[in-house]
Coordinates of C-alpha atoms and ligand atoms in Angstrom, one line a residue:
X650 CA 52.2 -38.1 -5.9
X651 CA 53.5 -41.4 -7.3
X652 CA 56.2 -41.7 -10.2
X653 CA 57.5 -44.8 -11.8
X654 CA 60.6 -44.7 -13.5
X655 CA 61.3 -48.0 -15.8
X656 CA 64.7 -48.8 -17.3
X657 CA 65.0 -51.1 -20.1
X658 CA 67.5 -53.7 -21.1
X659 CA 71.2 -53.5 -20.0
X660 CA 70.3 -50.2 -17.7
X661 CA 70.9 -52.7 -14.9
X662 CA 74.6 -52.5 -15.7
X663 CA 74.9 -48.8 -15.2
X664 CA 78.1 -47.7 -13.5
X665 CA 79.8 -50.8 -15.3
X666 CA 78.7 -50.5 -18.8
X667 CA 80.5 -48.2 -21.2
X668 CA 81.1 -45.5 -18.7
X669 CA 82.6 -43.3 -21.3
X670 CA 79.0 -43.1 -22.7
X671 CA 76.7 -43.8 -19.5
X672 CA 78.8 -42.6 -16.5
X673 CA 80.4 -44.3 -13.6
X674 CA 77.4 -43.8 -11.1
X675 CA 75.1 -47.0 -10.5
X676 CA 71.4 -46.3 -11.0
X677 CA 70.7 -47.4 -7.2
X678 CA 73.0 -44.8 -6.1
X679 CA 71.4 -42.4 -8.2
X680 CA 68.0 -43.1 -7.2
X681 CA 68.9 -42.7 -3.8
X682 CA 69.7 -39.1 -4.5
X683 CA 66.9 -38.6 -6.4
X684 CA 64.7 -39.9 -3.6
X685 CA 66.2 -37.5 -1.0
X686 CA 65.8 -34.5 -3.5
X687 CA 62.1 -35.4 -4.0
X688 CA 61.1 -36.3 -0.5
X689 CA 57.5 -35.5 -1.2
X690 CA 57.2 -37.6 -4.3
X691 CA 56.9 -41.5 -4.3
X692 CA 59.5 -42.5 -6.8
X693 CA 58.8 -46.3 -7.6
X694 CA 61.6 -48.1 -10.0
X695 CA 61.2 -51.1 -12.1
X696 CA 64.2 -52.4 -14.5
X697 CA 63.8 -55.4 -16.7
X698 CA 65.8 -56.8 -19.8
X699 CA 62.5 -58.5 -21.0
X700 CA 60.2 -56.6 -23.3
X701 CA 57.0 -58.1 -22.2
X702 CA 57.7 -57.5 -18.4
X703 CA 58.1 -53.8 -19.4
X704 CA 54.7 -54.0 -21.5
X705 CA 53.1 -55.7 -18.2
X706 CA 54.5 -52.9 -15.9
X707 CA 53.2 -50.3 -18.1
X708 CA 49.7 -51.9 -18.0
X709 CA 49.7 -51.9 -14.3
X710 CA 50.9 -48.4 -13.7
X711 CA 47.9 -47.5 -16.1
X712 CA 45.0 -49.7 -15.0
X713 CA 46.0 -51.0 -11.7
X714 CA 46.7 -54.6 -10.5
X715 CA 43.7 -55.7 -12.3
X716 CA 45.6 -55.5 -15.7
X717 CA 48.2 -57.6 -14.6
X718 CA 47.5 -60.9 -16.2
X719 CA 50.4 -63.1 -14.3
X720 CA 48.8 -65.9 -12.2
X721 CA 51.0 -64.9 -9.2
X722 CA 51.1 -61.3 -9.6
X723 CA 54.4 -60.5 -11.7
X724 CA 54.8 -56.9 -10.0
X725 CA 53.6 -56.9 -6.3
X726 CA 55.3 -53.7 -5.5
X727 CA 52.9 -51.2 -7.2
X728 CA 49.7 -50.1 -8.9
X729 CA 48.5 -46.9 -10.7
X730 CA 51.0 -44.2 -10.7
X731 CA 50.7 -40.4 -11.7
X732 CA 53.5 -40.5 -14.1
X733 CA 56.1 -42.6 -15.8
X734 CA 59.8 -41.9 -16.8
X735 CA 60.6 -44.4 -19.4
X736 CA 64.4 -45.4 -20.6
X737 CA 63.4 -48.3 -22.8
X738 CA 67.2 -48.8 -23.8
X739 CA 67.6 -50.4 -27.0
X740 CA 63.9 -51.4 -27.3
X741 CA 63.5 -47.7 -27.8
X742 CA 64.6 -48.5 -31.4
X743 CA 62.6 -51.9 -32.2
X744 CA 59.3 -52.2 -29.9
X745 CA 56.0 -51.4 -31.5
X746 CA 54.8 -53.4 -28.3
X747 CA 56.0 -50.8 -25.9
X748 CA 54.7 -47.8 -28.3
X749 CA 51.2 -49.7 -28.1
X750 CA 51.3 -50.0 -24.5
X751 CA 52.1 -46.3 -23.9
X752 CA 49.4 -45.3 -26.2
X753 CA 46.9 -47.7 -24.3
X754 CA 47.4 -46.0 -21.0
X755 CA 46.6 -42.5 -20.2
X756 CA 49.4 -42.0 -17.7
X757 CA 51.9 -39.5 -19.1
X758 CA 55.2 -41.0 -20.2
X759 CA 58.5 -39.2 -20.6
X760 CA 61.0 -40.7 -22.9
X761 CA 64.8 -40.3 -21.3
X762 CA 67.9 -41.4 -22.8
X763 CA 71.2 -40.9 -21.3
X764 CA 73.3 -40.3 -24.1
X765 CA 72.6 -38.2 -27.0
X766 CA 71.5 -40.9 -29.3
X767 CA 71.5 -38.5 -32.5
X768 CA 75.3 -38.3 -32.1
X769 CA 75.4 -42.2 -32.2
X770 CA 74.9 -44.9 -34.5
X771 CA 72.1 -44.3 -37.3
X772 CA 70.0 -47.1 -35.8
X773 CA 69.7 -45.3 -32.6
X774 CA 68.2 -42.2 -34.1
X775 CA 64.5 -43.7 -34.7
X776 CA 62.4 -44.1 -31.6
X777 CA 59.2 -46.2 -31.4
X778 CA 58.6 -44.4 -28.1
X779 CA 58.8 -40.6 -29.1
X780 CA 55.4 -40.6 -30.8
X781 CA 53.6 -41.8 -28.0
X782 CA 55.5 -39.9 -25.2
X783 CA 54.2 -36.9 -23.4
X784 CA 57.9 -35.6 -23.8
X785 CA 61.3 -36.4 -24.4
X786 CA 64.7 -35.8 -22.6
X787 CA 67.9 -37.0 -24.2
X788 CA 71.6 -36.4 -23.7
X789 CA 71.6 -35.1 -20.2
X790 CA 73.4 -38.2 -18.5
X791 CA 71.6 -39.5 -15.3
X792 CA 70.4 -35.8 -14.8
X793 CA 67.6 -36.6 -17.5
X794 CA 65.6 -38.4 -15.0
X795 CA 65.6 -35.7 -12.6
X796 CA 64.3 -33.3 -15.5
X797 CA 61.8 -35.8 -16.3
X798 CA 60.3 -35.5 -12.9
X799 CA 60.4 -31.9 -13.0
X800 CA 58.5 -32.1 -16.5
X801 CA 56.1 -34.4 -15.0
X802 CA 55.5 -32.2 -12.0
X803 CA 54.1 -29.6 -14.4
X804 CA 51.7 -31.5 -16.3
X805 CA 50.2 -34.0 -13.6
Ligands
LIG1552 C1 69.8 -45.3 -24.2 C2 70.3 -45.2 -25.6 C3 69.9 -46.5 -26.4 O1 70.3 -46.5 -27.8 C4 70.7 -47.9 -25.9 O2 70.3 -48.9 -26.3 C5 70.4 -47.8 -24.4 C6 70.7 -46.6 -23.6 C7 70.3 -44.4 -23.2 O3 70.1 -44.1 -22.3 O4 71.3 -43.4 -23.8 O5 70.3 -48.9 -23.8 O6 68.4 -45.5 -24.1

């Protein structure tokens, strides 16, 4: 089983960015723990601060390499996957393009947010991802990614 975790903008700064909200652990360290916990699952990781790259990666995960329109192959490290865990970061609250990409693929997508966005500013209360997602996990810190994998395991 292959699962792809996609992190959106600013999530490359986990461990350094607002640790009171997002915690002090880097995502790379957390990913090591996750891979050790799920040795039977191939966990791929992709992070981008660029909306279109996230759309491209969703296409590739859903349709394979032939969906990748980049001349030189933007994402050589992966093809079709069984399930996707997506924290789209701030694009959650703005991106119709990511919403449409999730709708375009059949691969189930679990939306994750580290913080409880509903306890925060009003602009974080609306998600363009939620109506397209197979499930949503919010407010459990980094543990939300593990909970999403557990959820995906049951549906794929
Ligand atoms: C976030 C919440 C978003 O509102 C914010 O823009 C992020 C991180 C979270 O994981 O809590 O970048 O998705």
